[in-house]
Amino acid sequence: LGSDDNPRVFFDVDIGGERVGRIVLELFADIVPKTAENFRALCTGEKGTGSTTGKPLHFKGCPFHRIIKKFMIQGGDFSNQNGTGGKSIYGEKFEDENFHYKHDREGLLSMANAGPNSSNSSFGWETCGIWSSHKRARCGKDA
């Protein structure tokens, strides 16, 4: 999976104000370039603030709002911080690119969505190899 030319991003993870580690992810820009660019730019915060929320388009300070042990971790809702919000760098939502990779191993990163063409900033990171068979664009993996 992946390519040496794909971008890598990271999350520094804090619990209770204490740094506990860093998650490094390779983004599949070779397979889903628009999705990977959305995720990369939300990691850097380089796109400024959202036009509808006025909030920074950035994952910094955004919690993992749903953690299910031995299953998955969800995050990316920087607007509401509970899984009900989120924005993309392209606007409210953007279209699905493809579903090249299947959820067949732990460490895969996917955009969470509410149906076709509804990706935004919300994502799921698989901690086992049997996540949902729903249509979600796989946009990266742990590096």
Tab-separated table of C-alpha atoms in Angstrom:
chain	number	residue	atom	x	y	z
A	1	LEU	CA	0.000	0.000	0.000
A	2	GLY	CA	1.111	3.528	-0.676
A	3	SER	CA	3.992	5.189	-2.465
A	4	ASP	CA	7.237	6.835	-1.411
A	5	ASP	CA	5.998	10.021	-3.131
A	6	ASN	CA	2.867	10.314	-0.986
A	7	PRO	CA	2.755	13.062	1.665
A	8	ARG	CA	2.998	12.219	5.350
A	9	VAL	CA	1.244	14.110	8.117
A	10	PHE	CA	1.135	13.735	11.871
A	11	PHE	CA	-0.988	14.294	14.942
A	12	ASP	CA	0.623	15.032	18.280
A	13	VAL	CA	-1.727	13.446	20.804
A	14	ASP	CA	-2.326	14.932	24.246
A	15	ILE	CA	-4.428	13.447	27.036
A	16	GLY	CA	-5.293	15.747	29.911
A	17	GLY	CA	-2.754	18.299	28.681
A	18	GLU	CA	0.085	15.761	28.613
A	19	ARG	CA	1.759	14.728	25.335
A	20	VAL	CA	1.415	10.959	24.968
A	21	GLY	CA	2.616	10.377	21.435
A	22	ARG	CA	2.600	11.124	17.744
A	23	ILE	CA	0.584	9.412	15.014
A	24	VAL	CA	2.218	9.578	11.570
A	25	LEU	CA	0.042	8.890	8.530
A	26	GLU	CA	0.834	8.438	4.843
A	27	LEU	CA	-1.855	9.960	2.620
A	28	PHE	CA	-2.804	8.179	-0.620
A	29	ALA	CA	-2.355	11.190	-2.923
A	30	ASP	CA	-1.566	8.782	-5.770
A	31	ILE	CA	-5.052	7.211	-5.481
A	32	VAL	CA	-7.308	9.938	-3.977
A	33	PRO	CA	-5.520	13.262	-4.612
A	34	LYS	CA	-8.401	15.584	-3.675
A	35	THR	CA	-9.179	13.659	-0.484
A	36	ALA	CA	-5.503	13.482	0.482
A	37	GLU	CA	-5.043	17.220	-0.139
A	38	ASN	CA	-8.073	18.012	2.027
A	39	PHE	CA	-6.669	15.947	4.896
A	40	ARG	CA	-3.120	17.307	4.474
A	41	ALA	CA	-4.264	20.938	4.444
A	42	LEU	CA	-6.446	20.358	7.521
A	43	CYS	CA	-3.353	19.009	9.296
A	44	THR	CA	-1.304	22.122	8.471
A	45	GLY	CA	-4.088	24.690	8.848
A	46	GLU	CA	-2.796	26.572	5.811
A	47	LYS	CA	-6.272	27.288	4.357
A	48	GLY	CA	-7.277	29.762	7.072
A	49	THR	CA	-10.844	29.842	8.394
A	50	GLY	CA	-14.055	28.334	7.074
A	51	SER	CA	-16.399	30.748	5.325
A	52	THR	CA	-19.521	29.400	7.047
A	53	THR	CA	-18.159	28.643	10.528
A	54	GLY	CA	-15.487	31.297	10.939
A	55	LYS	CA	-13.450	28.572	12.661
A	56	PRO	CA	-9.943	27.544	11.608
A	57	LEU	CA	-9.804	24.797	8.976
A	58	HIS	CA	-7.404	22.844	11.142
A	59	PHE	CA	-7.303	19.663	13.216
A	60	LYS	CA	-5.194	21.330	15.942
A	61	GLY	CA	-6.986	20.985	19.280
A	62	CYS	CA	-9.678	18.804	17.722
A	63	PRO	CA	-10.565	15.810	19.905
A	64	PHE	CA	-11.027	12.207	18.917
A	65	HIS	CA	-14.750	12.293	19.667
A	66	ARG	CA	-15.361	8.542	19.377
A	67	ILE	CA	-12.990	5.765	20.388
A	68	ILE	CA	-14.055	2.129	20.271
A	69	LYS	CA	-11.340	-0.146	21.615
A	70	LYS	CA	-10.135	-2.774	19.112
A	71	PHE	CA	-12.236	-1.164	16.356
A	72	MET	CA	-11.665	2.456	15.385
A	73	ILE	CA	-10.997	6.055	16.351
A	74	GLN	CA	-13.018	8.943	14.925
A	75	GLY	CA	-12.106	12.604	14.854
A	76	GLY	CA	-11.907	15.627	12.617
A	77	ASP	CA	-15.011	17.530	13.685
A	78	PHE	CA	-13.288	20.819	14.481
A	79	SER	CA	-16.521	22.821	14.197
A	80	ASN	CA	-18.669	21.006	16.820
A	81	GLN	CA	-16.095	18.584	18.295
A	82	ASN	CA	-18.650	15.785	18.657
A	83	GLY	CA	-18.991	14.135	15.228
A	84	THR	CA	-21.943	16.198	14.011
A	85	GLY	CA	-19.948	18.860	12.176
A	86	GLY	CA	-16.855	19.328	10.100
A	87	LYS	CA	-15.933	21.152	6.909
A	88	SER	CA	-13.642	20.477	3.992
A	89	ILE	CA	-11.158	22.881	2.420
A	90	TYR	CA	-13.437	22.798	-0.658
A	91	GLY	CA	-16.547	23.974	1.193
A	92	GLU	CA	-19.151	22.184	3.276
A	93	LYS	CA	-18.594	18.742	1.692
A	94	PHE	CA	-16.906	17.202	-1.330
A	95	GLU	CA	-17.485	14.281	-3.660
A	96	ASP	CA	-16.108	10.771	-3.214
A	97	GLU	CA	-13.107	9.966	-5.395
A	98	ASN	CA	-12.922	6.168	-5.402
A	99	PHE	CA	-12.915	3.133	-3.175
A	100	HIS	CA	-9.670	1.523	-4.368
A	101	TYR	CA	-8.592	0.157	-0.985
A	102	LYS	CA	-10.736	-2.103	1.155
A	103	HIS	CA	-10.827	-2.092	4.949
A	104	ASP	CA	-8.778	-5.224	5.320
A	105	ARG	CA	-6.128	-4.279	7.853
A	106	GLU	CA	-5.570	-2.033	10.840
A	107	GLY	CA	-4.092	1.413	10.417
A	108	LEU	CA	-6.172	2.533	7.434
A	109	LEU	CA	-7.474	6.087	7.469
A	110	SER	CA	-10.851	6.862	5.887
A	111	MET	CA	-13.072	9.840	5.494
A	112	ALA	CA	-16.232	9.454	7.566
A	113	ASN	CA	-19.405	10.467	5.778
A	114	ALA	CA	-23.182	10.586	5.948
A	115	GLY	CA	-23.719	8.988	2.525
A	116	PRO	CA	-22.433	9.469	-1.016
A	117	ASN	CA	-20.412	12.617	-1.720
A	118	SER	CA	-20.597	13.916	1.853
A	119	SER	CA	-16.950	13.848	2.980
A	120	ASN	CA	-15.717	16.829	4.980
A	121	SER	CA	-13.080	16.868	7.745
A	122	SER	CA	-14.393	13.909	9.760
A	123	PHE	CA	-12.322	10.753	9.577
A	124	GLY	CA	-12.012	7.277	11.007
A	125	TRP	CA	-8.772	5.476	11.729
A	126	GLU	CA	-9.066	1.719	11.843
A	127	THR	CA	-7.493	-0.087	14.791
A	128	CYS	CA	-8.451	-3.564	13.538
A	129	GLY	CA	-8.816	-5.130	10.100
A	130	ILE	CA	-12.583	-5.563	9.993
A	131	TRP	CA	-14.102	-2.091	9.870
A	132	SER	CA	-17.337	-1.315	8.113
A	133	SER	CA	-17.989	-2.309	4.519
A	134	HIS	CA	-19.727	1.036	3.926
A	135	LYS	CA	-18.473	3.197	1.093
A	136	ARG	CA	-15.772	5.398	2.575
A	137	ALA	CA	-12.794	6.691	0.633
A	138	ARG	CA	-9.581	5.287	2.068
A	139	CYS	CA	-7.212	8.231	2.124
A	140	GLY	CA	-4.178	6.971	4.002
A	141	LYS	CA	-2.557	4.601	6.451
A	142	ASP	CA	-0.354	4.721	9.494
A	143	ALA	CA	3.255	5.168	8.505
